[in-house]
Tab-separated table of C-alpha atoms in Angstrom:
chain	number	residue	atom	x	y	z
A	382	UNK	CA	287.407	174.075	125.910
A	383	UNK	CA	284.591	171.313	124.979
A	384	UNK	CA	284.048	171.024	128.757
A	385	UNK	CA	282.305	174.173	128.745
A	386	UNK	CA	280.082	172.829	126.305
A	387	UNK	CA	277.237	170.049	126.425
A	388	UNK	CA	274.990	168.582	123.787
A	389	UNK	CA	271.989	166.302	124.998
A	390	UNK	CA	269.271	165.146	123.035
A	391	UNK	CA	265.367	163.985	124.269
A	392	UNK	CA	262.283	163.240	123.304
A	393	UNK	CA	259.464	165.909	123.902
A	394	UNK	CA	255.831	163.980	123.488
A	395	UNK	CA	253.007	165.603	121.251
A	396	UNK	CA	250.170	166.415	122.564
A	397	UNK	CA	247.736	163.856	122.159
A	398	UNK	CA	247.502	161.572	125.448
A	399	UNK	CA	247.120	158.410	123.543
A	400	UNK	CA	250.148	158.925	120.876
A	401	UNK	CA	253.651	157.456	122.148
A	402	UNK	CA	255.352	159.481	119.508
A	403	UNK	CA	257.988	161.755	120.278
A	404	UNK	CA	259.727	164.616	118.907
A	405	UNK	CA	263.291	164.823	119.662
A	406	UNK	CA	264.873	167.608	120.901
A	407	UNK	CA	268.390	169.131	121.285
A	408	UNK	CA	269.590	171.280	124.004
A	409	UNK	CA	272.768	173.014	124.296
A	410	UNK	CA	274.257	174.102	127.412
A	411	UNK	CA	277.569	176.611	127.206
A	412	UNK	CA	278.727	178.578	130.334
A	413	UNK	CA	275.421	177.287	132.536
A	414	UNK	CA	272.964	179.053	129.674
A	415	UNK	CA	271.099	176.414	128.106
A	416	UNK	CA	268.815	176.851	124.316
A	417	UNK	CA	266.856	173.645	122.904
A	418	UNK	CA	266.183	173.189	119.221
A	419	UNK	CA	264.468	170.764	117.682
A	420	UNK	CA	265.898	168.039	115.355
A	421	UNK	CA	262.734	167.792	113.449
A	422	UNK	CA	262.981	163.779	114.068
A	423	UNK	CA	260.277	161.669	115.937
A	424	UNK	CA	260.507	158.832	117.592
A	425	UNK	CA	258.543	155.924	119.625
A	426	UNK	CA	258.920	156.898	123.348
A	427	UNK	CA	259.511	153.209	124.315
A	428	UNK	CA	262.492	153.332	121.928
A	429	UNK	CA	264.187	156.005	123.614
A	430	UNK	CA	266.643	155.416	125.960
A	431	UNK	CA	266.633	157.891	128.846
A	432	UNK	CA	270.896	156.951	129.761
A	433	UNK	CA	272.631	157.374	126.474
A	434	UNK	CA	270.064	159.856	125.581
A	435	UNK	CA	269.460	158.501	122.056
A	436	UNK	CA	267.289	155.470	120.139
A	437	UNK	CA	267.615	152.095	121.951
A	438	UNK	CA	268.336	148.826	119.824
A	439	UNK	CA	269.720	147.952	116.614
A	440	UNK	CA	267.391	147.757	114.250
A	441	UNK	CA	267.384	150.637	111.146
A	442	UNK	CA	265.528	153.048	112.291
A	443	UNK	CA	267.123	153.408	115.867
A	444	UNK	CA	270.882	153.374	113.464
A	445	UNK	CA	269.343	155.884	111.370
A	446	UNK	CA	268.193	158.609	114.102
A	447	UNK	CA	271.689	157.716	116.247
A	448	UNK	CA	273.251	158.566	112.999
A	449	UNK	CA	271.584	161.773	112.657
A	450	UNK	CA	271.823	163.017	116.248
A	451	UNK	CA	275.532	161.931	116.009
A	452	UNK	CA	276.456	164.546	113.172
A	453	UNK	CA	273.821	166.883	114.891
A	454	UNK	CA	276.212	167.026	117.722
A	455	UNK	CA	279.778	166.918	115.652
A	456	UNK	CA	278.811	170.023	113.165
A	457	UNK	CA	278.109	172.091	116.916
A	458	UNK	CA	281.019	171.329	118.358
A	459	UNK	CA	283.199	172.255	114.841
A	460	UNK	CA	280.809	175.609	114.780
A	461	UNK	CA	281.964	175.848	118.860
A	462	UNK	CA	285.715	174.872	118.114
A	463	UNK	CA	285.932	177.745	115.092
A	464	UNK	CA	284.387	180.163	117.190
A	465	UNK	CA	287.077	179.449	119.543
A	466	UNK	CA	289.552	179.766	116.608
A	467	UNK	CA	288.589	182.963	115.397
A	468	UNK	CA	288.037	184.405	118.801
A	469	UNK	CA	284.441	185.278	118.528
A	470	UNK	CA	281.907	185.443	120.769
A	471	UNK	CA	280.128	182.255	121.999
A	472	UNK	CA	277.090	181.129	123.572
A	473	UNK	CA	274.806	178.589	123.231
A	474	UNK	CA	272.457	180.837	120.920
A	475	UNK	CA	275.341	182.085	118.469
A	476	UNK	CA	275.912	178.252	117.946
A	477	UNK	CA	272.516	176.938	117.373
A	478	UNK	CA	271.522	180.529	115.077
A	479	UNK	CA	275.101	179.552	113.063
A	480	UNK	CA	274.142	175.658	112.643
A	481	UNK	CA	270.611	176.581	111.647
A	482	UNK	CA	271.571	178.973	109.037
A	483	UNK	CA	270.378	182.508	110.738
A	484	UNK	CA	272.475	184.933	108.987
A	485	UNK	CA	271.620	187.849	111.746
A	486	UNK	CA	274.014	189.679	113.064
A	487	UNK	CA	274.539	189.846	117.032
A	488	UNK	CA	273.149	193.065	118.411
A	489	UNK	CA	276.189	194.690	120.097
A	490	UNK	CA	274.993	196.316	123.596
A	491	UNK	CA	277.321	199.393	123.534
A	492	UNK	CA	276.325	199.920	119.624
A	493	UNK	CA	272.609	199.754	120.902
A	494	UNK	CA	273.402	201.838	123.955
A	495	UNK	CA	274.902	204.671	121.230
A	496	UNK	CA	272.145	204.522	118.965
A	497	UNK	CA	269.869	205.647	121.897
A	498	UNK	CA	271.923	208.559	122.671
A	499	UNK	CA	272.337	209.695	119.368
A	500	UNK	CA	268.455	209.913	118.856
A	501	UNK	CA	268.283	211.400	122.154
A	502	UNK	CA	270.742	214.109	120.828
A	503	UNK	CA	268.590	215.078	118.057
A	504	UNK	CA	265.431	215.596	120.612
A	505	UNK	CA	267.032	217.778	123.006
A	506	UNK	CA	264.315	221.065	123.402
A	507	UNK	CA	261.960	218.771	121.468
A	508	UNK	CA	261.131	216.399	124.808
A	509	UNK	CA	264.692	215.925	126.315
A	510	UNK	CA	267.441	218.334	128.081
A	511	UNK	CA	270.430	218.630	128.042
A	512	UNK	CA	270.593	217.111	131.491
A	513	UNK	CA	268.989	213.879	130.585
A	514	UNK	CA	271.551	213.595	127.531
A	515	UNK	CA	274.706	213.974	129.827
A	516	UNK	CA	272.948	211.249	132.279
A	517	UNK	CA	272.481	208.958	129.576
A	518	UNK	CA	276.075	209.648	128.515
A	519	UNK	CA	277.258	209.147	131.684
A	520	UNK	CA	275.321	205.435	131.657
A	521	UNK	CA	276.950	204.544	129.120
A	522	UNK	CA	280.589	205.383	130.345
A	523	UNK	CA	279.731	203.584	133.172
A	524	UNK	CA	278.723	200.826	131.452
A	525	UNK	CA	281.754	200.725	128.644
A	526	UNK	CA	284.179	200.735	132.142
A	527	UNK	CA	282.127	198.338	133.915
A	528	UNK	CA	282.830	196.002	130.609
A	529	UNK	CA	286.317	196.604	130.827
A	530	UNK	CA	286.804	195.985	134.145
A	531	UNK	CA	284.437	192.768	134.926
A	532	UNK	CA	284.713	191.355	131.490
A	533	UNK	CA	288.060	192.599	130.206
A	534	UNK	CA	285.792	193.382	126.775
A	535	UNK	CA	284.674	196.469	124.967
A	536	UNK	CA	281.174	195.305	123.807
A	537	UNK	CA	279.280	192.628	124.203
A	538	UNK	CA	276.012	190.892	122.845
A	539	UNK	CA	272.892	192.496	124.574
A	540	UNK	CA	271.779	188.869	124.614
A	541	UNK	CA	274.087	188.152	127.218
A	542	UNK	CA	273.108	190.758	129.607
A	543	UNK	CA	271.366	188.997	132.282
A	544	UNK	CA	270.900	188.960	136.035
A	545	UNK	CA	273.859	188.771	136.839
A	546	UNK	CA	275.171	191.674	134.800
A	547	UNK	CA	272.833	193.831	136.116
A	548	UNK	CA	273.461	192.768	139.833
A	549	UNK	CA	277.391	193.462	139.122
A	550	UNK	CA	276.978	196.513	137.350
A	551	UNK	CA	275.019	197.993	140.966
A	552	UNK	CA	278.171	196.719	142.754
A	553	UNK	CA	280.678	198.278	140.636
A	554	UNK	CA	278.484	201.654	140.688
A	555	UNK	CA	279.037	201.955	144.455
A	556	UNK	CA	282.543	199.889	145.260
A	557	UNK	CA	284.628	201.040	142.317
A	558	UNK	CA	282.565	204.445	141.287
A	559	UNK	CA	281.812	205.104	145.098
A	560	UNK	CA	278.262	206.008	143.806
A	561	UNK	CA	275.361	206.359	146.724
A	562	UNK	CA	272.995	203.876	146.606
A	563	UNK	CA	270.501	206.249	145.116
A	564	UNK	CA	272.849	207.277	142.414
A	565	UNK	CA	273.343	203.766	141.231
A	566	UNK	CA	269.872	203.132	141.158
A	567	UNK	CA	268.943	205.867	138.718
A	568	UNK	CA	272.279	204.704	136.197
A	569	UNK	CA	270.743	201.119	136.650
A	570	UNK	CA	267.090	202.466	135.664
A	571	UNK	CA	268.630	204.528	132.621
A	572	UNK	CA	270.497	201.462	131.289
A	573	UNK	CA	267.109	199.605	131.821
A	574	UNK	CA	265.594	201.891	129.377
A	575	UNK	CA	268.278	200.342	127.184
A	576	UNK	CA	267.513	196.721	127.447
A	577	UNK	CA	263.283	197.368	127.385
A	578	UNK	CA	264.390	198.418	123.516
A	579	UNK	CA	266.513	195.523	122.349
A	580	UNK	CA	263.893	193.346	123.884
A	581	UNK	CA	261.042	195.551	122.624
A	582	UNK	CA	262.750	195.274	118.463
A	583	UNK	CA	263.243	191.397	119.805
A	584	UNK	CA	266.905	191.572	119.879
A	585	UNK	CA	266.674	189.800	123.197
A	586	UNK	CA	264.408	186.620	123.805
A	587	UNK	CA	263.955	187.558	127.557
A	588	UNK	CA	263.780	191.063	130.010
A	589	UNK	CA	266.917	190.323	132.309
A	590	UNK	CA	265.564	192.806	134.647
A	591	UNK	CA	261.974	191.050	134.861
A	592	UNK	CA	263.543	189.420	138.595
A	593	UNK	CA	265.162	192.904	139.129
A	594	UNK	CA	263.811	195.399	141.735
A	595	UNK	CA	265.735	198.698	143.013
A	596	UNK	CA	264.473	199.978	145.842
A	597	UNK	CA	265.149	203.907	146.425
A	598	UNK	CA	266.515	205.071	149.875
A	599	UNK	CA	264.718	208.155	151.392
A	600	UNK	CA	267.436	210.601	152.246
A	601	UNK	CA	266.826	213.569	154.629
A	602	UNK	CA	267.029	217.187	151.708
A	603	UNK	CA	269.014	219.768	153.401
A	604	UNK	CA	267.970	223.130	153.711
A	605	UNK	CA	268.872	226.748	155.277
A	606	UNK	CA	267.216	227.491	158.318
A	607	UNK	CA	265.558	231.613	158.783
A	608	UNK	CA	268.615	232.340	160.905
A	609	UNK	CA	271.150	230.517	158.111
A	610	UNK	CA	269.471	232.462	155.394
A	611	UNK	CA	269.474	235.721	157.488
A	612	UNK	CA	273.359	235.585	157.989
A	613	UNK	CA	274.161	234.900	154.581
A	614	UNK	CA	271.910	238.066	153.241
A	615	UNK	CA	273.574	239.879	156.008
A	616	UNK	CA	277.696	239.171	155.202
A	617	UNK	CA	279.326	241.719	152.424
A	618	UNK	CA	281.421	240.465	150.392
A	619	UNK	CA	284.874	242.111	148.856
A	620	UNK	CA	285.318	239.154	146.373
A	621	UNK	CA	282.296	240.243	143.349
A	622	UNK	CA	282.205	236.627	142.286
A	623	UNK	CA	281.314	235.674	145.892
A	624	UNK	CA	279.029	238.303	145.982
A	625	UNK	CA	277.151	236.914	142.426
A	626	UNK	CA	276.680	233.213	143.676
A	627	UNK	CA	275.407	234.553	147.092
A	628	UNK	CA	272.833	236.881	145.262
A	629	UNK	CA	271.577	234.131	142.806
A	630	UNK	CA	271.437	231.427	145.298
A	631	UNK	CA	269.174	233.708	147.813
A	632	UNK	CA	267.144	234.533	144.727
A	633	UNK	CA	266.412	230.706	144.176
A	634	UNK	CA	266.150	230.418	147.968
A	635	UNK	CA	262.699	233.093	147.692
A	636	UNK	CA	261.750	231.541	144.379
A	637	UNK	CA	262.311	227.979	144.179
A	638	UNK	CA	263.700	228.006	140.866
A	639	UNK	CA	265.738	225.393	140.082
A	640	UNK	CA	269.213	226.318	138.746
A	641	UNK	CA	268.948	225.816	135.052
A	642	UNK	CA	265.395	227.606	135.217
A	643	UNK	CA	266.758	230.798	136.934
A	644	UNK	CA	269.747	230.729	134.371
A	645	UNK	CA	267.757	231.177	131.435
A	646	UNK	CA	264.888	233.677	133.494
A	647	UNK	CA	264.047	236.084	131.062
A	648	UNK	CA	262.243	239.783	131.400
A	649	UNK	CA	259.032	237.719	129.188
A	650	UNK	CA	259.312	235.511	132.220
A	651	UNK	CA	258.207	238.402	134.691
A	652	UNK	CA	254.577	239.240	134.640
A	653	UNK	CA	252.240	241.359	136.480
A	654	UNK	CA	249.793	239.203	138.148
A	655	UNK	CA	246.215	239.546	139.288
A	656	UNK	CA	247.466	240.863	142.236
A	657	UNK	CA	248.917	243.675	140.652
A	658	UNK	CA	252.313	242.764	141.963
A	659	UNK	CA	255.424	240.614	140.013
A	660	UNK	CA	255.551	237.313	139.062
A	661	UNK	CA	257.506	234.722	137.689
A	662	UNK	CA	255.768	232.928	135.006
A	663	UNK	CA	258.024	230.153	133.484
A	664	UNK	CA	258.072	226.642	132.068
A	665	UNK	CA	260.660	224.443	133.847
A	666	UNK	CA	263.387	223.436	132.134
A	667	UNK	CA	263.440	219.880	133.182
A	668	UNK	CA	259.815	218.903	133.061
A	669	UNK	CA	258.463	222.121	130.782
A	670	UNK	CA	255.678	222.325	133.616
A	671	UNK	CA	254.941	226.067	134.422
A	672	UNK	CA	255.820	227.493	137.559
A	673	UNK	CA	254.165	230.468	138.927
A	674	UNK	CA	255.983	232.426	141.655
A	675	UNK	CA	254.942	235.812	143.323
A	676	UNK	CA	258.011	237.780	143.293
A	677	UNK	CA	258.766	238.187	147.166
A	678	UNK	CA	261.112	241.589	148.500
A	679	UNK	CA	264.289	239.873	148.545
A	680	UNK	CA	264.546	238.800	144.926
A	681	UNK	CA	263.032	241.994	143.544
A	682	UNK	CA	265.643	243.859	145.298
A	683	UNK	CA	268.201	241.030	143.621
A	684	UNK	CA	266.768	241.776	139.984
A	685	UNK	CA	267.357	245.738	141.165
A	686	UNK	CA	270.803	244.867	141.852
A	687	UNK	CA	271.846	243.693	138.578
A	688	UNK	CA	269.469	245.376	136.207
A	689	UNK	CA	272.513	247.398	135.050
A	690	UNK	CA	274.772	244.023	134.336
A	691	UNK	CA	276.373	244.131	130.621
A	692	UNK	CA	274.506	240.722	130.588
A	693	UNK	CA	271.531	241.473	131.527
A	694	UNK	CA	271.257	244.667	129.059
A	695	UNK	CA	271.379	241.991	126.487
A	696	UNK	CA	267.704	241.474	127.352
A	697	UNK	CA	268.204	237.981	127.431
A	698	UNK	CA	268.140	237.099	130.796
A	699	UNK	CA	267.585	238.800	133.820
A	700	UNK	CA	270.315	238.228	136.198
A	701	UNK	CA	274.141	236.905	135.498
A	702	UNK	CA	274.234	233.613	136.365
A	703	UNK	CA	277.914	231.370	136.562
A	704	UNK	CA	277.638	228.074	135.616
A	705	UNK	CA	276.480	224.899	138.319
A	706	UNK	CA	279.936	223.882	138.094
A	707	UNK	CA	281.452	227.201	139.380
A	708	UNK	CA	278.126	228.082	141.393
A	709	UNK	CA	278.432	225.100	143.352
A	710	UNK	CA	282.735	225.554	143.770
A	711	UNK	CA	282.067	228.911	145.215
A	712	UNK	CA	279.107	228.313	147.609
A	713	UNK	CA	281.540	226.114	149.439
A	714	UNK	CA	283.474	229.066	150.149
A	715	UNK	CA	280.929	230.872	150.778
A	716	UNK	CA	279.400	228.549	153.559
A	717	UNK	CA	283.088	228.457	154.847
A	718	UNK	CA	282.895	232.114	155.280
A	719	UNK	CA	279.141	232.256	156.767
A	720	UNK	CA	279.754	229.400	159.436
A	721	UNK	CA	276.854	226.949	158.022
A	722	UNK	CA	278.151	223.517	157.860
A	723	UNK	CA	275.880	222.006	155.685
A	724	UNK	CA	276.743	220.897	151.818
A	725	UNK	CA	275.694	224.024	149.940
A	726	UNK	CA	275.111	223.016	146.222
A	727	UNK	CA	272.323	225.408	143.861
A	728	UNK	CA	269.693	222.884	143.971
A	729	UNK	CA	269.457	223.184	148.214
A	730	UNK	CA	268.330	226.572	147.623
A	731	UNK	CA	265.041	224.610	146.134
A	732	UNK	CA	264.742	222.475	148.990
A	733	UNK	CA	265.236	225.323	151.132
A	734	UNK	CA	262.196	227.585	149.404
A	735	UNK	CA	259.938	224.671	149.707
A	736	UNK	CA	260.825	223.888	153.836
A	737	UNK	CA	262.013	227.292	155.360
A	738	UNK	CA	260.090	229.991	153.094
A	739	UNK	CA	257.372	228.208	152.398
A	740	UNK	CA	255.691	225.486	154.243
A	741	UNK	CA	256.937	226.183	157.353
A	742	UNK	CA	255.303	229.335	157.008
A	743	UNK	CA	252.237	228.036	156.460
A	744	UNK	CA	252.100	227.754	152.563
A	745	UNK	CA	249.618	224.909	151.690
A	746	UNK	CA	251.440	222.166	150.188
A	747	UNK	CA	249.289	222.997	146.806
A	748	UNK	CA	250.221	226.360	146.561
A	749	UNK	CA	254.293	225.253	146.720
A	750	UNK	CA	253.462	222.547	144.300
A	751	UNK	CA	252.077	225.556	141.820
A	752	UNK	CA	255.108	227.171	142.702
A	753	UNK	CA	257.765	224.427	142.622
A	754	UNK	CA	255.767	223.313	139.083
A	755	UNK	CA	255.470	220.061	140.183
A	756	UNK	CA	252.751	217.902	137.791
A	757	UNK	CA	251.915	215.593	141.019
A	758	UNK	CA	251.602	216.694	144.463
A	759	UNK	CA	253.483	213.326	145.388
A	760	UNK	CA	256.698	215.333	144.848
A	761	UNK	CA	255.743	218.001	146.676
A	762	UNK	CA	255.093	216.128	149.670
A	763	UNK	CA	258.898	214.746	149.540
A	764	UNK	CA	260.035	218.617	150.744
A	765	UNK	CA	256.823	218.396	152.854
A	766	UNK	CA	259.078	218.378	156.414
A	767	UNK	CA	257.718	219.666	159.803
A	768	UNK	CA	260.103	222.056	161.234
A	769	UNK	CA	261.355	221.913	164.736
A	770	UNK	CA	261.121	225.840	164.726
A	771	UNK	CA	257.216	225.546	163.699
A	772	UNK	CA	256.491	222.481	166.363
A	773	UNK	CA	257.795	224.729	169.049
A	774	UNK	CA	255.831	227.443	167.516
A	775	UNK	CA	252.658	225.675	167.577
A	776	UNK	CA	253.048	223.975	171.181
A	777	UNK	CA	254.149	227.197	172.069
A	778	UNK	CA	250.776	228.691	170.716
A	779	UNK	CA	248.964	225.559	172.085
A	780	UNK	CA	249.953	226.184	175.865
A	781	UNK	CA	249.167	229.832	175.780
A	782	UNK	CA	245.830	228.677	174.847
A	783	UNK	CA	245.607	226.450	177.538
A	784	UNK	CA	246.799	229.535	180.280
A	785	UNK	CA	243.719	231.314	179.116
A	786	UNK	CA	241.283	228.107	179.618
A	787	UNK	CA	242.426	227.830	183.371
């Protein structure tokens, strides 16, 4: 296994232009990742000779330093050779840290990876969710089978994360995980937030990612069109749980709330505006940014509906809403039963408030952002899509205009 190993030394000049002294310097190589040390020794330049890499000639000093880089280089292979033995961990840094004394203990990635999530545990509702938790869990599964499968190990040290690990890790996402590009971006960014703190407490000597760059892919948000929506309000029905997810997904359809924010909607969330008329007054769930929502006909007549629900006479929330998991199970057969081919899932009913409702009605784009409680109006503008319905609208608008000029 010493083949996987190499120790060179050379001589490193000091600074001043007219000195020929040297300092001479170690480097070990192990697996292509190279560390230098220094040996603490100097030496006359002319003396050094460049092929052998150590002190030309015979005389005492040149014996002395050969000497001296000689047991140098037979205590790091013995440190190499027991690593071997014991079956620990190796790298060029392990060995040098071990022959120099450093008593530290290898940062383990996975063990740094937990620590994070059980701090994040204790800060959910105090600056995280519950969401962000289960993604960061999820991260680290990933990782711990990406280990496993690439590595055949359970942990390794975070100092050996590197480009290459990182680059892998984005391939196994989407050929072993079938993750969409977009998917395995945002694991990769989560597990970057895990490597900025080792090398932030200086567990790591470099940022592996600091050559990295995701790109994210601009997908195309699915909505319900007027006529979509219309012929879902429009079917009954005979199956009450059908009936439920229907109700609540049109209500986040004339809302925009996002699942988890309608879920936990409570009567202290419904407000009599300036207007004189309902709102919604809540802070999201995801972002705790407040969204403010005039309450339109369609989900007024939905809170009607189920004002008489055992749950909602709790006075807890406001209407009965399944979980995403079932939500999203039923919707399929619900779209099944309506005709609409599209991917129904609880969060398109967001996408479709902030396309069909809203801005292709004419809604400025501020007004959804208030709505939507977006912070930035840069995430607004992703729903910000042009309808084909409004473009024949507005041509069709634009050529009666130009009937009247002739």
């Amino acid at each position: 296994m010493n083949n996987l190993l190499s120790i060179l030394f050379y001589p490193k000049k000091t600074t001043s232009v007219k000195s020929t002294a040297a300092v001479i310097y170690g480097r070990l190589t192990y697996n292509g990742k190279r560390i230098d040390f220094t040996t603490s020794r100097k030496i006359d330049i002319k003396n050094w000779n460049t092929h052998s890499n150590n002190a030309k000639g015979n005389s005492d000093e040149s014996k002395s330093i050969n000497r001296y880089l000689d047991s140098i280089k037979a205590k790091l292979y013995n440190i190499h050779d027991r690593l071997i033995r014991d079956n620990q961990t190796i790298s060029s840094k392990i060995i040098r840290d071990i022959y120099f004394g450093k008593g530290e203990e290898e940062r383990m990635l996975m063990e740094i990876f937990q620590d994070h999530n059980d701090q994040m545990k204790k800060l959910i509702g105090k600056g995280y969710t519950k969401g962000t938790m289960q993604r960061y869990e999820a991260c680290k599964n990933h990782i711990e089978n990406y280990l496993l499968y690439s590595y055949k190990k359970k942990d390794i040290p975070v100092q050996e994360v590197d480009h290459k690990f990182i680059t892998g890790f984005d391939h196994y996402l989407k050929s072993q995980k079938d993750c969409a590009h977009n998917t395995a971006l945002k694991y990769i960014v989560n597990f970057k937030k895990i490597i900025r703190i080792a090398y932030a407490n200086q567990w790591i000597d470099r940022d592996p990612f600091f050559h990295w760059k995701g790109t994210w892919k601009s997908s195309e948000r699915e909505y319900l069109t007027d006529m979509e929506l219309q012929k879902m309000a429009e079917i009954e029905f005979d199956i009450p749980r059908l009936d439920l997810v229907r109700d609540i997904f049109l209500f986040c359809c004339y809302t925009g709330l996002a699942f988890a924010d309608v879920k936990k909607l409570s009567e202290n969330d419904i407000v009599i505006g300036m207007n004189g008329k309902k709102w919604i007054k809540t802070k999201r769930q995801k972002t705790n940014s407040m969204s403010s929502i005039p309450i339109l006909e369609v989900p007024e007549a939905i809170l009607e509906k189920y004002s008489d629900h055992p749950q909602v006479k709790t006075g807890k929330v406001v209407l009965p809403v399944l979980t995403n998991q079932k939500s999203n199970a039923y919707l399929k057969e619900i779209a099944d039963v309506c005709g609409i081919k599209k991917n129904l899932t609880t969060h398109l009913a967001r996408h479709t408030f902030a396309t069909t409702v809203t801005l292709s009605k004419g809604v400025p784009i501020e007004s959804v952002g208030k709505m939507l409680g977006h912070k930035s109006l840069k995430t607004t503008q992703i729903y910000a899509k042009v309808l084909d319905e409004k473009v024949a609208k507005d041509m069709e608008a634009l050529e009666q205009k130009m009937r009247q000029q002739k």
